[in-house]
DNA sequence: GAGTGGTAGTCTCAAAAAGAGACCAGCACT
DNA sequence: AGTGCTGGTCTCTTTTTGAGACTACCACTC
């Protein structure tokens, strides 16, 4: 996607897209965003954007995720078409997860936000510190 | 942010930023992203990017949010420095919420993802339908 | 002067989601 | 025969979210 395309659209238009012109509760844009803002979705997508990984590799790569949430997040990403799951008939069978073209395309858009977070986490940290002062 | 800056960075680098070079559980990038992926954060940010709103206006604008979650999400966005809260001494007092410069900057980055969702929600819907077939 | 409505919330309880950790089957290796 | 690796599932507890009643203050109407 050409970045100028986004910048030419008004913020109002993006908001309207999220509310689907009145169909607020059942809006497709919110539906898609909803599937991406789980606690682990973006981290796992970022890992798989680097290279394909097996289940156990992902678990070791992200030590603070529980097996249960790893299973479920991968299932959700697969259901929405971002991730491909391939079983190899080794003994014991191994399972490889990789990004689909759709997943790669989504991650390209997500990267702007990740990059922003990397550049600005100091500002957010400062804001939190200042806010705690006003509350005290 | 210049879009080329992002595209020149490898996916590996973005992943490394999310894992903070080993400090995976307590990574500032994940910390910032975490604050943004609540169910209502992106929708409220999009609304406030359009124009400032008062509490009751936001509640009417987003009918399926509970007062409790509206209060809490606005509190979180204010704490992280994205939103400014101003009380006006009218009778009864009214409260106006608006984006800060930091919030505007963040929303610019978020917009790429919202735009992607708007362009690709059909593909996600198709993926879900296809996935249900394979499960049945 | 009693009721109605609009302001911005808080409080409580129920439901849903996430986290922790035990448990499983199958096979290879020692 | 025991140990470890594979990729999970199952159960229980804690956290997060949702629904809805309730508050205090004031203006306006009847």
Tab-separated table of C-alpha atoms (C1' of nucleotides) in Angstrom:
chain	number	residue	atom	x	y	z
A	1	UNK	CA	0.000	0.000	0.000
A	2	UNK	CA	1.258	3.437	-0.885
A	3	UNK	CA	1.634	5.501	2.229
A	4	UNK	CA	0.280	8.616	0.501
A	5	UNK	CA	-3.028	6.841	0.079
A	6	UNK	CA	-3.470	6.808	3.816
A	7	UNK	CA	-2.368	10.362	4.372
A	8	UNK	CA	-4.853	11.678	1.859
A	9	UNK	CA	-7.774	10.131	3.686
A	10	UNK	CA	-9.236	12.241	6.446
A	11	UNK	CA	-9.342	10.968	9.986
A	12	UNK	CA	-13.078	11.316	9.780
A	13	UNK	CA	-13.186	8.768	6.994
A	14	UNK	CA	-11.203	6.260	9.012
A	15	UNK	CA	-13.507	6.764	11.950
A	16	UNK	CA	-16.494	6.277	9.685
A	17	UNK	CA	-14.947	3.042	8.454
A	18	UNK	CA	-14.686	1.836	12.037
A	19	UNK	CA	-18.314	2.641	12.662
A	20	UNK	CA	-19.411	1.344	9.260
A	21	UNK	CA	-21.696	4.315	8.743
A	22	UNK	CA	-24.006	3.518	11.624
A	23	UNK	CA	-23.477	-0.234	11.837
A	24	UNK	CA	-21.279	0.394	14.837
A	25	UNK	CA	-21.561	-2.793	16.825
A	26	UNK	CA	-21.136	-5.165	13.883
A	27	UNK	CA	-18.550	-3.332	11.788
A	28	UNK	CA	-16.108	-5.384	9.687
A	29	UNK	CA	-13.168	-3.081	10.435
A	30	UNK	CA	-13.690	-3.413	14.170
A	31	UNK	CA	-14.103	-7.144	13.648
A	32	UNK	CA	-10.680	-7.416	12.003
A	33	UNK	CA	-8.957	-5.141	14.519
A	34	UNK	CA	-10.536	-7.132	17.318
A	35	UNK	CA	-8.871	-10.306	16.070
A	36	UNK	CA	-5.478	-8.590	16.136
A	37	UNK	CA	-5.491	-6.914	19.520
A	38	UNK	CA	-5.164	-9.980	21.670
A	39	UNK	CA	-2.281	-9.887	24.086
A	40	UNK	CA	-0.050	-12.183	21.989
A	41	UNK	CA	-1.177	-11.714	18.379
A	42	UNK	CA	1.234	-8.994	17.394
A	43	UNK	CA	4.219	-10.592	19.102
A	44	UNK	CA	3.648	-13.975	17.451
A	45	UNK	CA	3.052	-12.340	14.088
A	46	UNK	CA	6.325	-10.464	14.453
A	47	UNK	CA	8.143	-13.697	15.310
A	48	UNK	CA	6.664	-15.558	12.335
A	49	UNK	CA	7.428	-12.625	10.043
A	50	UNK	CA	11.073	-13.289	10.785
A	51	UNK	CA	10.887	-16.975	9.860
A	52	UNK	CA	8.630	-20.026	10.272
A	53	UNK	CA	8.743	-21.676	13.681
A	54	UNK	CA	7.500	-24.871	15.261
A	55	UNK	CA	5.223	-24.922	18.284
A	56	UNK	CA	7.936	-25.714	20.773
A	57	UNK	CA	10.299	-23.186	19.240
A	58	UNK	CA	7.707	-20.450	19.692
A	59	UNK	CA	7.157	-21.515	23.263
A	60	UNK	CA	10.875	-21.223	24.003
A	61	UNK	CA	11.090	-17.951	22.055
A	62	UNK	CA	8.314	-16.374	24.138
A	63	UNK	CA	8.861	-17.843	27.576
A	64	UNK	CA	6.088	-15.917	29.289
A	65	UNK	CA	3.267	-17.299	27.153
A	66	UNK	CA	1.354	-20.287	28.459
A	67	UNK	CA	0.905	-23.305	26.208
A	68	UNK	CA	-2.807	-22.755	26.354
A	69	UNK	CA	-2.581	-19.189	25.026
A	70	UNK	CA	0.003	-20.172	22.424
A	71	UNK	CA	-2.316	-22.866	21.094
A	72	UNK	CA	-5.286	-20.562	21.077
A	73	UNK	CA	-3.586	-17.518	19.580
A	74	UNK	CA	-2.099	-19.610	16.770
A	75	UNK	CA	-5.523	-21.153	16.189
A	76	UNK	CA	-7.105	-17.709	15.921
A	77	UNK	CA	-4.387	-16.408	13.599
A	78	UNK	CA	-4.827	-19.499	11.430
A	79	UNK	CA	-8.607	-19.131	11.366
A	80	UNK	CA	-8.338	-15.520	10.206
A	81	UNK	CA	-5.921	-16.503	7.433
A	82	UNK	CA	-2.747	-14.889	8.751
A	83	UNK	CA	-0.926	-18.090	9.644
A	84	UNK	CA	-0.478	-21.444	7.894
A	85	UNK	CA	-0.140	-24.620	9.979
A	86	UNK	CA	1.721	-27.582	8.478
A	87	UNK	CA	2.146	-30.962	10.126
A	88	UNK	CA	5.232	-32.984	9.172
A	89	UNK	CA	5.094	-36.784	9.602
A	90	UNK	CA	8.272	-37.016	11.656
A	91	UNK	CA	8.448	-39.053	14.856
A	92	UNK	CA	7.126	-37.412	16.891
A	93	UNK	CA	5.132	-35.296	14.406
A	94	UNK	CA	6.260	-31.700	14.259
A	95	UNK	CA	4.093	-28.709	13.370
A	96	UNK	CA	5.390	-25.663	11.564
A	97	UNK	CA	3.689	-22.281	11.628
A	98	UNK	CA	4.376	-19.626	8.990
A	99	UNK	CA	2.814	-16.392	7.763
A	100	UNK	CA	0.536	-16.471	4.720
A	101	UNK	CA	0.591	-13.695	2.128
A	102	UNK	CA	-2.346	-12.135	3.953
A	103	UNK	CA	-0.435	-12.312	7.212
A	104	UNK	CA	2.613	-10.720	5.632
A	105	UNK	CA	0.469	-7.942	4.190
A	106	UNK	CA	-1.150	-7.339	7.590
A	107	UNK	CA	2.205	-7.278	9.325
A	108	UNK	CA	3.468	-4.640	6.903
A	109	UNK	CA	0.659	-2.381	8.121
A	110	UNK	CA	1.197	-3.352	11.754
A	111	UNK	CA	4.870	-2.507	11.500
A	112	UNK	CA	4.154	1.225	11.420
A	113	UNK	CA	2.588	0.956	14.846
A	114	UNK	CA	5.376	-1.257	16.206
A	115	UNK	CA	7.931	1.179	14.875
A	116	UNK	CA	6.074	4.068	16.485
A	117	UNK	CA	6.056	2.219	19.796
A	118	UNK	CA	9.780	1.651	19.563
A	119	UNK	CA	10.441	5.320	18.801
A	120	UNK	CA	8.083	6.726	21.415
A	121	UNK	CA	8.040	4.424	24.407
A	122	UNK	CA	10.071	6.980	26.320
A	123	UNK	CA	7.351	9.583	25.792
A	124	UNK	CA	4.709	7.154	27.052
A	125	UNK	CA	6.806	6.268	30.062
A	126	UNK	CA	7.276	9.979	30.838
A	127	UNK	CA	3.537	10.588	30.460
A	128	UNK	CA	2.793	7.820	32.951
A	129	UNK	CA	5.287	9.212	35.441
A	130	UNK	CA	3.854	12.738	35.097
A	131	UNK	CA	0.319	11.405	35.464
A	132	UNK	CA	1.147	9.643	38.695
A	133	UNK	CA	2.459	12.946	40.075
A	134	UNK	CA	-0.856	14.711	39.385
A	135	UNK	CA	-2.750	11.889	41.046
A	136	UNK	CA	-0.634	11.922	44.194
B	1	UNK	CA	7.572	9.408	10.340
B	2	UNK	CA	8.824	8.779	6.835
B	3	UNK	CA	7.392	5.538	5.549
B	4	UNK	CA	10.658	4.560	3.915
B	5	UNK	CA	12.243	4.433	7.328
B	6	UNK	CA	10.031	1.528	8.228
B	7	UNK	CA	10.440	-0.311	4.991
B	8	UNK	CA	14.202	-0.230	5.249
B	9	UNK	CA	14.186	-1.961	8.614
B	10	UNK	CA	14.151	-5.738	8.500
B	11	UNK	CA	11.335	-7.656	10.098
B	12	UNK	CA	13.933	-9.226	12.317
B	13	UNK	CA	14.804	-5.850	13.738
B	14	UNK	CA	11.197	-5.112	14.589
B	15	UNK	CA	10.887	-8.476	16.269
B	16	UNK	CA	14.058	-7.802	18.221
B	17	UNK	CA	12.562	-4.506	19.341
B	18	UNK	CA	9.518	-6.342	20.655
B	19	UNK	CA	11.704	-8.752	22.569
B	20	UNK	CA	14.108	-6.003	23.668
B	21	UNK	CA	17.110	-8.182	22.945
B	22	UNK	CA	16.288	-10.811	25.526
B	23	UNK	CA	14.263	-8.727	27.945
B	24	UNK	CA	11.155	-10.329	26.528
B	25	UNK	CA	8.700	-10.153	29.388
B	26	UNK	CA	9.418	-6.545	30.348
B	27	UNK	CA	9.932	-4.938	26.933
B	28	UNK	CA	8.962	-1.278	26.467
B	29	UNK	CA	7.586	-1.867	22.966
B	30	UNK	CA	5.288	-4.606	24.209
B	31	UNK	CA	4.346	-2.367	27.098
B	32	UNK	CA	3.217	0.408	24.752
B	33	UNK	CA	1.401	-1.956	22.377
B	34	UNK	CA	-0.307	-3.553	25.365
B	35	UNK	CA	-1.820	-0.213	26.324
B	36	UNK	CA	-3.263	0.192	22.857
B	37	UNK	CA	-4.808	-3.186	22.230
B	38	UNK	CA	-7.708	-2.934	24.591
B	39	UNK	CA	-11.086	-3.544	23.042
B	40	UNK	CA	-12.030	0.146	22.867
B	41	UNK	CA	-8.720	2.047	22.663
B	42	UNK	CA	-8.437	2.268	18.895
B	43	UNK	CA	-12.092	3.147	18.384
B	44	UNK	CA	-12.034	5.963	20.935
B	45	UNK	CA	-8.746	7.253	19.562
B	46	UNK	CA	-10.257	7.316	16.091
B	47	UNK	CA	-13.282	9.211	17.380
B	48	UNK	CA	-11.159	11.798	19.205
B	49	UNK	CA	-8.894	12.159	16.165
B	50	UNK	CA	-11.921	13.499	14.349
B	51	UNK	CA	-12.727	16.133	17.005
B	52	UNK	CA	-12.858	16.568	20.786
B	53	UNK	CA	-15.872	15.047	22.503
B	54	UNK	CA	-17.460	15.148	25.916
B	55	UNK	CA	-18.092	12.050	27.975
B	56	UNK	CA	-21.769	11.798	27.176
B	57	UNK	CA	-21.152	12.482	23.485
B	58	UNK	CA	-18.722	9.591	23.303
B	59	UNK	CA	-21.218	7.354	25.055
B	60	UNK	CA	-23.891	8.195	22.513
B	61	UNK	CA	-21.391	7.887	19.652
B	62	UNK	CA	-20.387	4.370	20.703
B	63	UNK	CA	-23.629	2.899	22.007
B	64	UNK	CA	-22.232	-0.558	22.742
B	65	UNK	CA	-19.633	0.598	25.252
B	66	UNK	CA	-20.555	0.514	28.919
B	67	UNK	CA	-20.011	3.622	31.029
B	68	UNK	CA	-17.581	1.663	33.114
B	69	UNK	CA	-15.360	0.757	30.140
B	70	UNK	CA	-15.634	4.261	28.690
B	71	UNK	CA	-14.432	5.743	31.978
B	72	UNK	CA	-11.623	3.247	32.273
B	73	UNK	CA	-10.414	3.378	28.672
B	74	UNK	CA	-10.335	7.183	28.726
B	75	UNK	CA	-8.454	7.033	32.035
B	76	UNK	CA	-5.872	4.671	30.525
B	77	UNK	CA	-5.476	6.777	27.386
B	78	UNK	CA	-5.022	9.871	29.542
B	79	UNK	CA	-2.491	8.146	31.783
B	80	UNK	CA	-0.387	7.111	28.776
B	81	UNK	CA	-0.454	10.654	27.417
B	82	UNK	CA	-2.637	10.136	24.354
B	83	UNK	CA	-5.684	12.004	25.624
B	84	UNK	CA	-6.179	15.303	27.471
B	85	UNK	CA	-9.078	15.693	29.900
B	86	UNK	CA	-10.454	19.168	30.557
B	87	UNK	CA	-13.206	20.032	33.033
B	88	UNK	CA	-15.301	23.100	32.284
B	89	UNK	CA	-17.050	24.847	35.206
B	90	UNK	CA	-20.488	24.816	33.635
B	91	UNK	CA	-23.562	23.707	35.540
B	92	UNK	CA	-23.427	20.788	35.613
B	93	UNK	CA	-19.666	20.570	34.957
B	94	UNK	CA	-18.807	19.129	31.563
B	95	UNK	CA	-15.646	17.244	30.660
B	96	UNK	CA	-14.006	17.394	27.261
B	97	UNK	CA	-11.609	14.786	25.959
B	98	UNK	CA	-9.180	15.519	23.105
B	99	UNK	CA	-6.056	13.979	21.589
B	100	UNK	CA	-2.652	15.277	22.629
B	101	UNK	CA	0.180	15.662	20.140
B	102	UNK	CA	1.451	12.268	21.264
B	103	UNK	CA	-1.987	10.788	20.675
B	104	UNK	CA	-2.169	12.315	17.233
B	105	UNK	CA	1.256	10.958	16.389
B	106	UNK	CA	0.266	7.505	17.597
B	107	UNK	CA	-2.958	7.596	15.636
B	108	UNK	CA	-1.047	8.422	12.462
B	109	UNK	CA	0.823	5.141	12.891
B	110	UNK	CA	-2.316	3.250	13.853
B	111	UNK	CA	-4.095	4.484	10.768
B	112	UNK	CA	-2.052	2.205	8.513
B	113	UNK	CA	-3.469	-0.790	10.327
B	114	UNK	CA	-7.019	0.588	10.311
B	115	UNK	CA	-6.718	1.279	6.617
B	116	UNK	CA	-5.444	-2.253	6.021
B	117	UNK	CA	-8.392	-3.647	7.942
B	118	UNK	CA	-10.790	-1.629	5.854
B	119	UNK	CA	-9.173	-2.808	2.614
B	120	UNK	CA	-8.865	-6.456	3.594
B	121	UNK	CA	-11.775	-7.387	5.797
B	122	UNK	CA	-13.259	-9.350	2.912
B	123	UNK	CA	-10.128	-11.507	2.746
B	124	UNK	CA	-10.333	-12.186	6.478
B	125	UNK	CA	-14.022	-13.023	6.225
B	126	UNK	CA	-13.269	-15.431	3.349
B	127	UNK	CA	-10.449	-17.031	5.339
B	128	UNK	CA	-12.787	-17.638	8.263
B	129	UNK	CA	-15.420	-19.186	6.014
B	130	UNK	CA	-12.827	-21.438	4.353
B	131	UNK	CA	-11.435	-22.442	7.738
B	132	UNK	CA	-14.835	-23.486	9.007
B	133	UNK	CA	-15.186	-25.750	5.975
B	134	UNK	CA	-11.955	-27.603	6.761
B	135	UNK	CA	-13.045	-28.031	10.388
B	136	UNK	CA	-16.449	-29.497	9.469
C	1	DG	C1'	-42.164	22.386	45.682
C	2	DA	C1'	-42.206	17.851	43.197
C	3	DG	C1'	-41.045	15.708	39.345
C	4	DT	C1'	-38.001	15.275	34.976
C	5	DG	C1'	-33.899	15.383	32.601
C	6	DG	C1'	-29.052	16.155	31.658
C	7	DT	C1'	-24.133	16.343	33.604
C	8	DA	C1'	-20.186	12.598	34.682
C	9	DG	C1'	-19.324	9.299	36.775
C	10	DT	C1'	-18.999	4.954	40.814
C	11	DC	C1'	-20.451	0.419	42.737
C	12	DT	C1'	-21.744	-4.290	42.607
C	13	DC	C1'	-22.339	-8.567	40.641
C	14	DA	C1'	-22.099	-11.837	36.598
C	15	DA	C1'	-19.739	-13.440	32.494
C	16	DA	C1'	-15.837	-13.971	29.644
C	17	DA	C1'	-10.945	-14.181	28.858
C	18	DA	C1'	-6.315	-15.206	30.316
C	19	DG	C1'	-2.751	-17.538	33.200
C	20	DA	C1'	-0.670	-21.662	35.855
C	21	DG	C1'	0.249	-26.012	35.885
C	22	DA	C1'	-0.925	-31.039	35.718
C	23	DC	C1'	-1.688	-34.487	32.456
C	24	DC	C1'	-1.671	-37.285	27.909
C	25	DA	C1'	-0.033	-40.459	23.871
C	26	DG	C1'	3.587	-41.859	20.910
C	27	DC	C1'	8.212	-42.769	19.776
C	28	DA	C1'	13.631	-42.592	20.293
C	29	DC	C1'	17.430	-43.099	22.974
C	30	DT	C1'	20.005	-44.922	26.944
D	1	DA	C1'	12.509	-49.654	32.138
D	2	DG	C1'	13.129	-45.026	32.546
D	3	DT	C1'	13.834	-40.261	30.380
D	4	DG	C1'	12.974	-36.860	27.206
D	5	DC	C1'	11.005	-34.730	23.186
D	6	DT	C1'	6.871	-33.842	20.198
D	7	DG	C1'	2.320	-30.893	20.389
D	8	DG	C1'	-1.024	-30.389	22.545
D	9	DT	C1'	-5.731	-30.772	26.182
D	10	DC	C1'	-8.009	-30.265	30.801
D	11	DT	C1'	-8.961	-28.065	35.058
D	12	DC	C1'	-8.677	-24.440	38.307
D	13	DT	C1'	-7.777	-19.655	39.628
D	14	DT	C1'	-7.214	-14.925	38.690
D	15	DT	C1'	-7.956	-10.969	35.868
D	16	DT	C1'	-10.629	-8.386	32.635
D	17	DT	C1'	-14.898	-7.002	30.733
D	18	DG	C1'	-19.863	-6.271	30.601
D	19	DA	C1'	-24.672	-4.962	32.389
D	20	DG	C1'	-27.049	-2.301	34.968
D	21	DA	C1'	-28.401	0.063	39.267
D	22	DC	C1'	-27.182	3.986	41.903
D	23	DT	C1'	-25.240	8.845	43.218
D	24	DA	C1'	-24.989	14.091	43.552
D	25	DC	C1'	-25.742	18.391	41.563
D	26	DC	C1'	-28.373	21.749	39.104
D	27	DA	C1'	-31.975	23.690	35.705
D	28	DC	C1'	-36.315	23.606	34.098
D	29	DT	C1'	-41.260	22.644	34.145
D	30	DC	C1'	-45.632	21.940	36.100
